[in-house]
PDB file of N, CA and C in Angstrom:
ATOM      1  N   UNK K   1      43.220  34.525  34.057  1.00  0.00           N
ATOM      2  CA  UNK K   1      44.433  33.819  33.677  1.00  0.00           C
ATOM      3  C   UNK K   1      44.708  32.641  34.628  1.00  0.00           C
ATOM      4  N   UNK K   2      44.644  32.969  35.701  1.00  0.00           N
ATOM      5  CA  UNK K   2      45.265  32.078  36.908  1.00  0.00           C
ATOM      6  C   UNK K   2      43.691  30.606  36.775  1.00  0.00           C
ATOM      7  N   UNK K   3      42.436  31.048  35.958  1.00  0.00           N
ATOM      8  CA  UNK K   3      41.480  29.781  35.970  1.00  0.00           C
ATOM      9  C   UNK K   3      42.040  29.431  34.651  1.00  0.00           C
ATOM     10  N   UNK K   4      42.504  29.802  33.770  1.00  0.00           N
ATOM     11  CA  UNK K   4      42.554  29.252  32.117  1.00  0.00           C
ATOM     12  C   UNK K   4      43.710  28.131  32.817  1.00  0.00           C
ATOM     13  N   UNK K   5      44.573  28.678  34.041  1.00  0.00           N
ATOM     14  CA  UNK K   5      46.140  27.832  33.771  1.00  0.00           C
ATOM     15  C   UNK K   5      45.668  26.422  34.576  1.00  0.00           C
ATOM     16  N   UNK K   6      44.677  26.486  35.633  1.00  0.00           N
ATOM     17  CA  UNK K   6      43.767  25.598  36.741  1.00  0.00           C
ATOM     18  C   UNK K   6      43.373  24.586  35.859  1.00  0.00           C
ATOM     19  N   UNK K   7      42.803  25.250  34.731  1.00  0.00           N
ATOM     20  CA  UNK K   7      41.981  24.790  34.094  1.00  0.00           C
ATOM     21  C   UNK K   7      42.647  23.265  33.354  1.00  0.00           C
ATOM     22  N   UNK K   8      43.818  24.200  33.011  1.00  0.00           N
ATOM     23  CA  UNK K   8      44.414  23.400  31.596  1.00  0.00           C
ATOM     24  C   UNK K   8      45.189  22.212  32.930  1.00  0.00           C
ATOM     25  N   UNK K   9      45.523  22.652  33.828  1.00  0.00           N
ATOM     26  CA  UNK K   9      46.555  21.311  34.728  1.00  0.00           C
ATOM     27  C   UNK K   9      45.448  20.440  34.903  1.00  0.00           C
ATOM     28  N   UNK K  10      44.413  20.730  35.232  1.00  0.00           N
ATOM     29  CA  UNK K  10      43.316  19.657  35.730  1.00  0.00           C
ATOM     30  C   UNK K  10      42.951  18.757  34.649  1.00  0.00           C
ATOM     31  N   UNK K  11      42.546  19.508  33.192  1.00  0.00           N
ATOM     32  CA  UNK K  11      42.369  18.139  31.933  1.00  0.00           C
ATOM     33  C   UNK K  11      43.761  17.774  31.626  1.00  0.00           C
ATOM     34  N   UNK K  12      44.916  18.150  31.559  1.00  0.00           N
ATOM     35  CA  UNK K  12      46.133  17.296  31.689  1.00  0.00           C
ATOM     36  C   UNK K  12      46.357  15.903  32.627  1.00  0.00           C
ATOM     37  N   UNK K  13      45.869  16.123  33.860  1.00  0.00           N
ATOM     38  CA  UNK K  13      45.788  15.613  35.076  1.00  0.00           C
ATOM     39  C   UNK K  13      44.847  14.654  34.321  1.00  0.00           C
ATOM     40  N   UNK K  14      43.207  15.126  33.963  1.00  0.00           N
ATOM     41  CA  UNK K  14      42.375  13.739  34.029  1.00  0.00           C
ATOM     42  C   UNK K  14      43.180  12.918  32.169  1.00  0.00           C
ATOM     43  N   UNK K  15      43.867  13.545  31.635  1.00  0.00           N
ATOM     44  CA  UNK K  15      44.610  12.708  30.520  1.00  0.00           C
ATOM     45  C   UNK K  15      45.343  11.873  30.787  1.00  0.00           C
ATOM     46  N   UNK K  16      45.950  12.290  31.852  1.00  0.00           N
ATOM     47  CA  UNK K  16      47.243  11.559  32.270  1.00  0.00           C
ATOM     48  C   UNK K  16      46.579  10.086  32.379  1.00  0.00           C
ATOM     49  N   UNK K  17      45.749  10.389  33.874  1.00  0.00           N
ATOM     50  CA  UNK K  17      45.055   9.144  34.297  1.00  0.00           C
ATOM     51  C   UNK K  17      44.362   8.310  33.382  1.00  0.00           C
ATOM     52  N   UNK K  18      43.675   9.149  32.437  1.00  0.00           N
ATOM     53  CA  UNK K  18      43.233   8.239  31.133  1.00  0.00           C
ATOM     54  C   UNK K  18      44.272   7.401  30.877  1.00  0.00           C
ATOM     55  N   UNK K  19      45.122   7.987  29.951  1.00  0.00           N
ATOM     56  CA  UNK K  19      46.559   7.363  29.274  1.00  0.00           C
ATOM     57  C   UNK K  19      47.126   6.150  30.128  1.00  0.00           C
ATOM     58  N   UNK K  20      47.284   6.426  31.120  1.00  0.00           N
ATOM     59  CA  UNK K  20      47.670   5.632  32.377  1.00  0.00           C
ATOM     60  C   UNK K  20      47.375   5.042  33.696  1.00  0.00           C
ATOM     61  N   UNK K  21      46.232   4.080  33.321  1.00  0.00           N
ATOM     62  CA  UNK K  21      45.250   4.259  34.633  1.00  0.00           C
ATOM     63  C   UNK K  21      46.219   3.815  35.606  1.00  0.00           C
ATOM     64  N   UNK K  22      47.239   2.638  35.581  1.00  0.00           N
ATOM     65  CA  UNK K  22      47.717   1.878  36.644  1.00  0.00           C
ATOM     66  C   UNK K  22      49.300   3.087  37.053  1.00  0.00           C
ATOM     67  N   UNK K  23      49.190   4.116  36.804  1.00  0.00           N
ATOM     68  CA  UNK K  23      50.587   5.064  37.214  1.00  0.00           C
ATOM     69  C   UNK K  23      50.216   4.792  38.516  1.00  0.00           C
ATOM     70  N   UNK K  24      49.533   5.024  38.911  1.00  0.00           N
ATOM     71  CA  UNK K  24      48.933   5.166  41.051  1.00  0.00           C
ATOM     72  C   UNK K  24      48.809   3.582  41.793  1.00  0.00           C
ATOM     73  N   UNK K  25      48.936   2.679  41.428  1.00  0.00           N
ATOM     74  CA  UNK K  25      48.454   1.923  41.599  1.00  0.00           C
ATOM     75  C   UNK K  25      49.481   0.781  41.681  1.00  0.00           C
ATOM     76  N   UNK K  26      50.876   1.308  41.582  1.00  0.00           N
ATOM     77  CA  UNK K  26      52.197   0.477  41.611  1.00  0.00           C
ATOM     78  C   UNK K  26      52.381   0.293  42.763  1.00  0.00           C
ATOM     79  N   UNK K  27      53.669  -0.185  43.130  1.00  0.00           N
ATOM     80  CA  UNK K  27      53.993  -0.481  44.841  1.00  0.00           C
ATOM     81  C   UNK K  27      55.426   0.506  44.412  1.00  0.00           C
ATOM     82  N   UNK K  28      55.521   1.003  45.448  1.00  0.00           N
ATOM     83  CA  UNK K  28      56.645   1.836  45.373  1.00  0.00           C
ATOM     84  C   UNK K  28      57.663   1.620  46.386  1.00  0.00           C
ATOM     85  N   UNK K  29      57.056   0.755  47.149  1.00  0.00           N
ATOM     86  CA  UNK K  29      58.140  -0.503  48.066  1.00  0.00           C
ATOM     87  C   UNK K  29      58.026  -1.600  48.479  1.00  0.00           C
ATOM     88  N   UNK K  30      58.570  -2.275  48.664  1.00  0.00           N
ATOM     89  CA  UNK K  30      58.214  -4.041  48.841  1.00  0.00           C
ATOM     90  C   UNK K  30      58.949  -4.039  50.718  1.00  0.00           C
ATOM     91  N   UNK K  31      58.229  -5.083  51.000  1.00  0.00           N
ATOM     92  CA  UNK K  31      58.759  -5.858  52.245  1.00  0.00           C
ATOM     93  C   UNK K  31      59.091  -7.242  51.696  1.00  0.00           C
ATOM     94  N   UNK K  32      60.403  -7.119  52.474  1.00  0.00           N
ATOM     95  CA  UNK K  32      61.455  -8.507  52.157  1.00  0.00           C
ATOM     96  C   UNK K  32      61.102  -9.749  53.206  1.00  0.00           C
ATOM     97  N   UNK K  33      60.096  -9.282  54.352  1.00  0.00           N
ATOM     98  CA  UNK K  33      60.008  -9.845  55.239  1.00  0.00           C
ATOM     99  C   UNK K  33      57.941 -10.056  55.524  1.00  0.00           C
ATOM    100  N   UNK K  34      57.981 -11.506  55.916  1.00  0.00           N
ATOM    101  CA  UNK K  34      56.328 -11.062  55.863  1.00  0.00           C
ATOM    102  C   UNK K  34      55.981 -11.845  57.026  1.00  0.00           C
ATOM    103  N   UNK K  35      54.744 -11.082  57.548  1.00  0.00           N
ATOM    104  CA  UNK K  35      54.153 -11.640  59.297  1.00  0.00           C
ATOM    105  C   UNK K  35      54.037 -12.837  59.090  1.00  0.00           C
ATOM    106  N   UNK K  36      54.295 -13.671  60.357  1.00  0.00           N
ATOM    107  CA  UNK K  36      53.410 -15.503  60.320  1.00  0.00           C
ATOM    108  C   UNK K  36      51.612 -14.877  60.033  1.00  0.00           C
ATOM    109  N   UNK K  37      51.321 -15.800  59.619  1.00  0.00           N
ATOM    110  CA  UNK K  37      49.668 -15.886  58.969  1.00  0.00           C
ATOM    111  C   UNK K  37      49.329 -14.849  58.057  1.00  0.00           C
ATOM    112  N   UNK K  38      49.885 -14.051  57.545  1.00  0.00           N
ATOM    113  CA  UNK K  38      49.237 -13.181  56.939  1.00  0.00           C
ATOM    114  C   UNK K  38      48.655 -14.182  55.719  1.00  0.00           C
ATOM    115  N   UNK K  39      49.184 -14.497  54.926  1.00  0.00           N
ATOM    116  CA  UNK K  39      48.925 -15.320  53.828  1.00  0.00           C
ATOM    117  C   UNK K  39      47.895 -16.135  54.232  1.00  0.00           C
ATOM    118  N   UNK K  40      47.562 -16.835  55.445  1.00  0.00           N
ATOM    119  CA  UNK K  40      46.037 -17.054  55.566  1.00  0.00           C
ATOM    120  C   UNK K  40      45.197 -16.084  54.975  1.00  0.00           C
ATOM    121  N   UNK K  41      45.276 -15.104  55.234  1.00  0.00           N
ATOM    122  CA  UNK K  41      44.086 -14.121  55.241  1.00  0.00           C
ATOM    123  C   UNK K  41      43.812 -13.551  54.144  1.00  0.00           C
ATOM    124  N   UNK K  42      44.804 -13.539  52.989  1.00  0.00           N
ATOM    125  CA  UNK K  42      45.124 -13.162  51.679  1.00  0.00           C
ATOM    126  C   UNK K  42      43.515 -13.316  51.032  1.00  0.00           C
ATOM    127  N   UNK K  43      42.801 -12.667  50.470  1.00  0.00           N
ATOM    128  CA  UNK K  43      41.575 -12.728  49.552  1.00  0.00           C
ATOM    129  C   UNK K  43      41.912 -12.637  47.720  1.00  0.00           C
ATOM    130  N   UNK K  44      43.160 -11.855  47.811  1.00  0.00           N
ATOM    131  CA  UNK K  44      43.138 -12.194  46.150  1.00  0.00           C
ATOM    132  C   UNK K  44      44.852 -11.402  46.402  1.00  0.00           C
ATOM    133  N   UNK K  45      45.712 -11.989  45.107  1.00  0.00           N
ATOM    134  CA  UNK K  45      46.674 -11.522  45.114  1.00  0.00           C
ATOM    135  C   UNK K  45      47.169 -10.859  43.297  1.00  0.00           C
ATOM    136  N   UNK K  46      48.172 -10.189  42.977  1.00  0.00           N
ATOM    137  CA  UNK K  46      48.389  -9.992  41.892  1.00  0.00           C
ATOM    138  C   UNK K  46      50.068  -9.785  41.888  1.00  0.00           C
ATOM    139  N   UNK K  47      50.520  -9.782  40.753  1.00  0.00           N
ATOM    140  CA  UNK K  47      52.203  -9.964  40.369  1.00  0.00           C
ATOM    141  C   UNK K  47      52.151  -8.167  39.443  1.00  0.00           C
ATOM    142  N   UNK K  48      53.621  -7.621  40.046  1.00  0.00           N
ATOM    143  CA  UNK K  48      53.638  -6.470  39.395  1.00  0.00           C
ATOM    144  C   UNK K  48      55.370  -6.027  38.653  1.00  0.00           C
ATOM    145  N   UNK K  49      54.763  -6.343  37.190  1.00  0.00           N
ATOM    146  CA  UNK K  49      56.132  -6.302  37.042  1.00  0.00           C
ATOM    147  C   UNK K  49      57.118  -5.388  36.951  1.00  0.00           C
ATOM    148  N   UNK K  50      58.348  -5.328  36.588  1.00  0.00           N
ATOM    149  CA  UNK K  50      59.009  -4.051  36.825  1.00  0.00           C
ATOM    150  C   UNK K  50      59.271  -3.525  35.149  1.00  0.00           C
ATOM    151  N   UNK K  51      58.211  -3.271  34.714  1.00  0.00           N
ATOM    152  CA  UNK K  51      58.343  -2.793  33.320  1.00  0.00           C
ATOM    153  C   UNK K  51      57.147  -1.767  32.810  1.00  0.00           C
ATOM    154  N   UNK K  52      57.371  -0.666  32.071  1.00  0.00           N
ATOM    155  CA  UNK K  52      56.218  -0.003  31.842  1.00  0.00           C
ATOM    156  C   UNK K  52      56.435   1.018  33.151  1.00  0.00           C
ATOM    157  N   UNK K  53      55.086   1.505  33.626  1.00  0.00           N
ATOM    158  CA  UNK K  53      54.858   2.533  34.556  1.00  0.00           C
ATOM    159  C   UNK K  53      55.595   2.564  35.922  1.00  0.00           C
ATOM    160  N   UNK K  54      55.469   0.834  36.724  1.00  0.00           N
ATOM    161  CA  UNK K  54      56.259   0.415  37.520  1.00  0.00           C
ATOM    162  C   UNK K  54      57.620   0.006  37.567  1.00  0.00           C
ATOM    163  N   UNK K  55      58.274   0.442  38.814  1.00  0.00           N
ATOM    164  CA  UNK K  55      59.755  -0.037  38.637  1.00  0.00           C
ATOM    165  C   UNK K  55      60.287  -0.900  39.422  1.00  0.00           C
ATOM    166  N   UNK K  56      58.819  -2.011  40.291  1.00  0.00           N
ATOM    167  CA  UNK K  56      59.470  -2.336  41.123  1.00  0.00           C
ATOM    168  C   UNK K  56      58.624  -4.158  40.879  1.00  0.00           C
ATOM    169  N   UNK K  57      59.539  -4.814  40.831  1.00  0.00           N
ATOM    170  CA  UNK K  57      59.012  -6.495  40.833  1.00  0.00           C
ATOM    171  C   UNK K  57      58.205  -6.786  42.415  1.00  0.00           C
ATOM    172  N   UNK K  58      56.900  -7.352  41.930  1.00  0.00           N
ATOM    173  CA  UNK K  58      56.165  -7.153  43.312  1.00  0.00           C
ATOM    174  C   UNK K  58      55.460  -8.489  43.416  1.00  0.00           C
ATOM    175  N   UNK K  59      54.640  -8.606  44.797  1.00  0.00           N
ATOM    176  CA  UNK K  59      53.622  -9.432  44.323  1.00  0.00           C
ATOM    177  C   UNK K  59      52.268  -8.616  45.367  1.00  0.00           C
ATOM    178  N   UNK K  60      51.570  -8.518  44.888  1.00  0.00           N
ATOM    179  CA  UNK K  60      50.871  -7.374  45.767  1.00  0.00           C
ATOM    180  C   UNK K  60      49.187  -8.136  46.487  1.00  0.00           C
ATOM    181  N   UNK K  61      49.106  -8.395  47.781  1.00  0.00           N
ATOM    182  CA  UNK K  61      48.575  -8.870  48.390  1.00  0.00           C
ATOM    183  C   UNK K  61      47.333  -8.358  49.144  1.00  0.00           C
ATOM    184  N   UNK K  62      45.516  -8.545  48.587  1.00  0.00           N
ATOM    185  CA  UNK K  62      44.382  -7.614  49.353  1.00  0.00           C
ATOM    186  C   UNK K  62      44.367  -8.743  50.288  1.00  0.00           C
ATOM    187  N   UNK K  63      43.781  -7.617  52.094  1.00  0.00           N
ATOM    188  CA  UNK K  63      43.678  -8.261  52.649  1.00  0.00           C
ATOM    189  C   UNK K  63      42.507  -7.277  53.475  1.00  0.00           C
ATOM    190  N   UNK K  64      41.502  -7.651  53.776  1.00  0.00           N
ATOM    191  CA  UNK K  64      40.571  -7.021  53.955  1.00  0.00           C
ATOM    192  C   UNK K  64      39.921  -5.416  53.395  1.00  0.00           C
ATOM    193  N   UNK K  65      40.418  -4.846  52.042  1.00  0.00           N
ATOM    194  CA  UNK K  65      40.254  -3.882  51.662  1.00  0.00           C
ATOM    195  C   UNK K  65      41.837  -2.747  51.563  1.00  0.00           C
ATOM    196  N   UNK K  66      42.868  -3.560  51.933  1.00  0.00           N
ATOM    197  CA  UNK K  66      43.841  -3.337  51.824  1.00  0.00           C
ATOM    198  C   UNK K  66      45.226  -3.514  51.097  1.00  0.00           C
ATOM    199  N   UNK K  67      45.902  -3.394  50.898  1.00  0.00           N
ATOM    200  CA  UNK K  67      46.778  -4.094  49.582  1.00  0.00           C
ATOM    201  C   UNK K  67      48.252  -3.975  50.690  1.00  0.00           C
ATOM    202  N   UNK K  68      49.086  -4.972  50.084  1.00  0.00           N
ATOM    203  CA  UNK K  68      50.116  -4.787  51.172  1.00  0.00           C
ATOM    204  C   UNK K  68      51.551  -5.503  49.814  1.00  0.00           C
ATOM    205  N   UNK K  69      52.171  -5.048  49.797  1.00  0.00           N
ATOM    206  CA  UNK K  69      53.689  -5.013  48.606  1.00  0.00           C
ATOM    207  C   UNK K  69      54.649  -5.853  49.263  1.00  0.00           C
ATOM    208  N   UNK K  70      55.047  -7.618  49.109  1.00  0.00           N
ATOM    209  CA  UNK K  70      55.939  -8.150  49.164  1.00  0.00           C
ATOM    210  C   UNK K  70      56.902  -8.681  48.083  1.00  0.00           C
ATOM    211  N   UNK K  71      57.693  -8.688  47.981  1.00  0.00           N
ATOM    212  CA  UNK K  71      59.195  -9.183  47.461  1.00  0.00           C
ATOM    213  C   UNK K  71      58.511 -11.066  46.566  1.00  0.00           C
ATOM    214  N   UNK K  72      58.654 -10.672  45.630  1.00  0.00           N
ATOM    215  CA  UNK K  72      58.258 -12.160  45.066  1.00  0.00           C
ATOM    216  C   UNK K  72      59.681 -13.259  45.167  1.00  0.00           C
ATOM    217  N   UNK K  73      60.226 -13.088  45.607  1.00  0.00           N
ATOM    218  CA  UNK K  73      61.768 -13.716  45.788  1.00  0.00           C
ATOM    219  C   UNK K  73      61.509 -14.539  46.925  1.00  0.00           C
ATOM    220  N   UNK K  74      60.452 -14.229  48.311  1.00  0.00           N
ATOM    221  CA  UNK K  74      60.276 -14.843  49.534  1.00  0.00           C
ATOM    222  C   UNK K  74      59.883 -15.675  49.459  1.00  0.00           C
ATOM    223  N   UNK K  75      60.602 -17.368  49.576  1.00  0.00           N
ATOM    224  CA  UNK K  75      60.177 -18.876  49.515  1.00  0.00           C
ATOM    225  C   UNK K  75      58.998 -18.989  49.890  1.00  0.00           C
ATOM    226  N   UNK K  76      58.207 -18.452  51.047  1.00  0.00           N
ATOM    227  CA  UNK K  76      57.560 -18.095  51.483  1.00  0.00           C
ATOM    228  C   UNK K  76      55.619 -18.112  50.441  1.00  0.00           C
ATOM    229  N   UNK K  77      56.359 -16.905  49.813  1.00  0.00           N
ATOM    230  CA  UNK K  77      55.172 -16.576  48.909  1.00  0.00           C
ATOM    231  C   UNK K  77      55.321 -16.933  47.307  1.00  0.00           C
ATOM    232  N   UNK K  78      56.501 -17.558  47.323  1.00  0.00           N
ATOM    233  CA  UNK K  78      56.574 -18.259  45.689  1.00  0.00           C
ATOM    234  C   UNK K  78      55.744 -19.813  46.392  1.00  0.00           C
ATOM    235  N   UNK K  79      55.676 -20.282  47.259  1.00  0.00           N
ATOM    236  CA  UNK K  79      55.369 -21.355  47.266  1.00  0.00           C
ATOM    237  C   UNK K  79      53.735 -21.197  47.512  1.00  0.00           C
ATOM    238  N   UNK K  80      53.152 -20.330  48.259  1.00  0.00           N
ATOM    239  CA  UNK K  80      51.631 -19.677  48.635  1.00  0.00           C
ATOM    240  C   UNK K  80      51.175 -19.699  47.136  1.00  0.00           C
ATOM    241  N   UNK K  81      51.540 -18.992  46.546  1.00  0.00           N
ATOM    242  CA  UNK K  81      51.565 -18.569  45.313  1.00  0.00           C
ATOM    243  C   UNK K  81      50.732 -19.900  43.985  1.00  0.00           C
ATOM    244  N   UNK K  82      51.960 -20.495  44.025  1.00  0.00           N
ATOM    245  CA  UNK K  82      51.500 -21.662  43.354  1.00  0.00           C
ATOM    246  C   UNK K  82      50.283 -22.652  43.900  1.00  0.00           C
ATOM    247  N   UNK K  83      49.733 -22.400  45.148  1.00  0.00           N
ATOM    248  CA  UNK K  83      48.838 -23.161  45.730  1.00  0.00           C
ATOM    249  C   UNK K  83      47.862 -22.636  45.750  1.00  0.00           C
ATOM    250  N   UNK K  84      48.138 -21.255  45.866  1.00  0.00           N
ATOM    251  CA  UNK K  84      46.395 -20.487  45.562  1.00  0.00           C
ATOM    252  C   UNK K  84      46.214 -19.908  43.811  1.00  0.00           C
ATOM    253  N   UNK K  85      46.751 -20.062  42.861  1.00  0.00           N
ATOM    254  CA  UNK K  85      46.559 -19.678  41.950  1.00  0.00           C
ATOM    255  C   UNK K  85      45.258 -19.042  41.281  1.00  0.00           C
ATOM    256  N   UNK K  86      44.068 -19.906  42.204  1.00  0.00           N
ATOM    257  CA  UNK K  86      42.807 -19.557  42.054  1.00  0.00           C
ATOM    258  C   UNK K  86      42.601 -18.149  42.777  1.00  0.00           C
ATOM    259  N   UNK K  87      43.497 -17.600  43.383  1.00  0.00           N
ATOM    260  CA  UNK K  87      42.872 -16.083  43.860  1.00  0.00           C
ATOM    261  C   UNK K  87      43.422 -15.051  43.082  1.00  0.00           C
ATOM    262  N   UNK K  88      43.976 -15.569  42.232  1.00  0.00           N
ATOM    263  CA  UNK K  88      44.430 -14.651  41.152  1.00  0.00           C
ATOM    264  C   UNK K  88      43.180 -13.742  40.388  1.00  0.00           C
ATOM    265  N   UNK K  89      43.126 -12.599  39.919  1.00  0.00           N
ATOM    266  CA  UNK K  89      41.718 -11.916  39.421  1.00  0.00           C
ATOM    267  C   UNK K  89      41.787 -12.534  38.448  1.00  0.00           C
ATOM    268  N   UNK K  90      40.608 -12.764  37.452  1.00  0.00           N
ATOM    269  CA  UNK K  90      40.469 -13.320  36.124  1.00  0.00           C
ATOM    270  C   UNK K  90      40.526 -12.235  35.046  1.00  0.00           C
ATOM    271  N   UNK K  91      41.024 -12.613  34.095  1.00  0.00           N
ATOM    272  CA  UNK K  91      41.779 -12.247  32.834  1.00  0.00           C
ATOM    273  C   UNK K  91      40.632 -11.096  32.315  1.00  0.00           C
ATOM    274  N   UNK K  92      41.246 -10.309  31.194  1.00  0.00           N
ATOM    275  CA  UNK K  92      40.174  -9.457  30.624  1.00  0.00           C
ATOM    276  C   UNK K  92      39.381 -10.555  29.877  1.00  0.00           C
ATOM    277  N   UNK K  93      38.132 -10.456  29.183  1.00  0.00           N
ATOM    278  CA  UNK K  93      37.393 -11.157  28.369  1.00  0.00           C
ATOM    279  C   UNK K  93      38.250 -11.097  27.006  1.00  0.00           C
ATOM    280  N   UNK K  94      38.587 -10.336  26.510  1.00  0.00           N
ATOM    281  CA  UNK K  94      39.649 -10.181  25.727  1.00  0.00           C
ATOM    282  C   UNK K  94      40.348 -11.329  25.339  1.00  0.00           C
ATOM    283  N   UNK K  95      41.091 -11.865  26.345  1.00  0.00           N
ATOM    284  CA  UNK K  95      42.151 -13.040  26.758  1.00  0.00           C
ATOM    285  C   UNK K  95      40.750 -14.446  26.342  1.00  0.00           C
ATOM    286  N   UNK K  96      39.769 -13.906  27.204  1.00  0.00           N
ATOM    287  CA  UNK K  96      39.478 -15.910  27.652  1.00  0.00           C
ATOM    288  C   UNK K  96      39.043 -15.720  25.838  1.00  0.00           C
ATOM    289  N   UNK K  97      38.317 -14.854  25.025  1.00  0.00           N
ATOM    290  CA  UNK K  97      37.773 -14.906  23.682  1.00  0.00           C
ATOM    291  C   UNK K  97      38.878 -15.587  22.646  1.00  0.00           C
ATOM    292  N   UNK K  98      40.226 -15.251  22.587  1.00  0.00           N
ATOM    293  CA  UNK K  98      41.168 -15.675  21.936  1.00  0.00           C
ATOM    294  C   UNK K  98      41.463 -17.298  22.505  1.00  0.00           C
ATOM    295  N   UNK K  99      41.282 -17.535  23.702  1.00  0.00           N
ATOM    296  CA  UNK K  99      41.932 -18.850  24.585  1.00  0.00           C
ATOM    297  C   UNK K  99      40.675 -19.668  23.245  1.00  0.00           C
ATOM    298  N   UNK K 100      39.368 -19.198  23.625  1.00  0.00           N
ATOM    299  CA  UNK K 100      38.333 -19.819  22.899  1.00  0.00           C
ATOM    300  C   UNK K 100      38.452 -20.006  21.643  1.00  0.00           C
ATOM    301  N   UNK K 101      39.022 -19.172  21.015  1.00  0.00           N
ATOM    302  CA  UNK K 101      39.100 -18.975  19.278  1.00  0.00           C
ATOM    303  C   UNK K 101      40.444 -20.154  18.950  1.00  0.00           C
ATOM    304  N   UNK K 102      41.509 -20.245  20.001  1.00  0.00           N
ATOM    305  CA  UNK K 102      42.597 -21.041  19.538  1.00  0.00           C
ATOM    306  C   UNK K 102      41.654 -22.568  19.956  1.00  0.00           C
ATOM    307  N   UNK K 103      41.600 -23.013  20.469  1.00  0.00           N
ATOM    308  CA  UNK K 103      40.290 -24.260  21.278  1.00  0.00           C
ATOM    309  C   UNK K 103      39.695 -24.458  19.831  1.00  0.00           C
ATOM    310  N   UNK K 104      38.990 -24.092  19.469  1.00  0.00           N
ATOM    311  CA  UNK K 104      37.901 -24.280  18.310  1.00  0.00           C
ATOM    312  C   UNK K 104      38.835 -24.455  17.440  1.00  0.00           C
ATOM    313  N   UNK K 105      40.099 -23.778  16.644  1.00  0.00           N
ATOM    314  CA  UNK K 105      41.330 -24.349  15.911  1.00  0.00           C
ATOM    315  C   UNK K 105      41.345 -25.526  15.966  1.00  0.00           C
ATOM    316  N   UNK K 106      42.052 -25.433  17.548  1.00  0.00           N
ATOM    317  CA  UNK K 106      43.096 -26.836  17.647  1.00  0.00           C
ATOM    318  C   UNK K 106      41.642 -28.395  16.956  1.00  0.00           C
ATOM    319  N   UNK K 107      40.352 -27.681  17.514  1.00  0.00           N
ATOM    320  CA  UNK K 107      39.548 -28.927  17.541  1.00  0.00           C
ATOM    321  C   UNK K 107      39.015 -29.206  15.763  1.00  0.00           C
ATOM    322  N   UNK K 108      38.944 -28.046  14.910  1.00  0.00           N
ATOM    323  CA  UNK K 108      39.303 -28.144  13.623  1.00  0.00           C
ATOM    324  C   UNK K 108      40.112 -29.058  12.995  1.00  0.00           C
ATOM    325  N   UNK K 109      41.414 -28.582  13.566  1.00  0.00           N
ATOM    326  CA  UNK K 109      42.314 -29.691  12.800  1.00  0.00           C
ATOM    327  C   UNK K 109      42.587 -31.287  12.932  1.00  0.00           C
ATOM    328  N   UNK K 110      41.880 -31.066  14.228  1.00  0.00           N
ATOM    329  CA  UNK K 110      41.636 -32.507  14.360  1.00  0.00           C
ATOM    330  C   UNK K 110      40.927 -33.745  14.035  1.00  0.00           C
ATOM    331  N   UNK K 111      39.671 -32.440  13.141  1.00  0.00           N
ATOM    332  CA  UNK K 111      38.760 -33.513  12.327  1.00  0.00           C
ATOM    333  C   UNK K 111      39.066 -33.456  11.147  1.00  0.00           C
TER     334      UNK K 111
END
């Protein structure tokens, strides 16, 4: 009995994570305040919004294999932000296939 009940929490458990890969993966607190230079060192950044799984507006920052949760409100990193845009991760293929499919439209109607 006590393996049937093991049993059943553990494929619940790997469902969950199916269903929801990014539940673990939120920031569950932000810093309002951020070191001088860190943002040098920034390798890729991402925006987390407060909707869905997460409840908290973020902007979430790797920095050598590490991730670190600041406050997107900090002049600071709205302005970083817009200057590195390129360290942003790139889109699912999904996204760039449709960007492509509207492109080939727009260039349709133009002939």
């Amino acid at each position: 009995l006590v393996l049937l009940i093991s049993m059943l929490c553990l494929i619940l458990l790997f469902l969950f994570l199916a269903l929801f890969p990014g539940a673990f993966n939120c920031c569950t607190k932000i810093s309002d305040e951020i070191p001088k230079g860190i943002l040098q060192r920034v390798e890729r950044f991402e925006t987390q919004k407060a909707d869905g799984l997460c409840h908290l507006e973020a902007v979430i920052l790797y920095i050598g294999g590490r991730k670190f949760c600041v406050s997107p409100r900090i002049k600071k990193v709205k302005k970083w932000m817009k200057k590195n845009k390129h360290k942003v991760p790139p889109k699912k293929a999904h996204d760039r296939k449709q960007r492509r499919t509207k492109n080939i439209k727009k260039k349709e109607k133009k002939q």
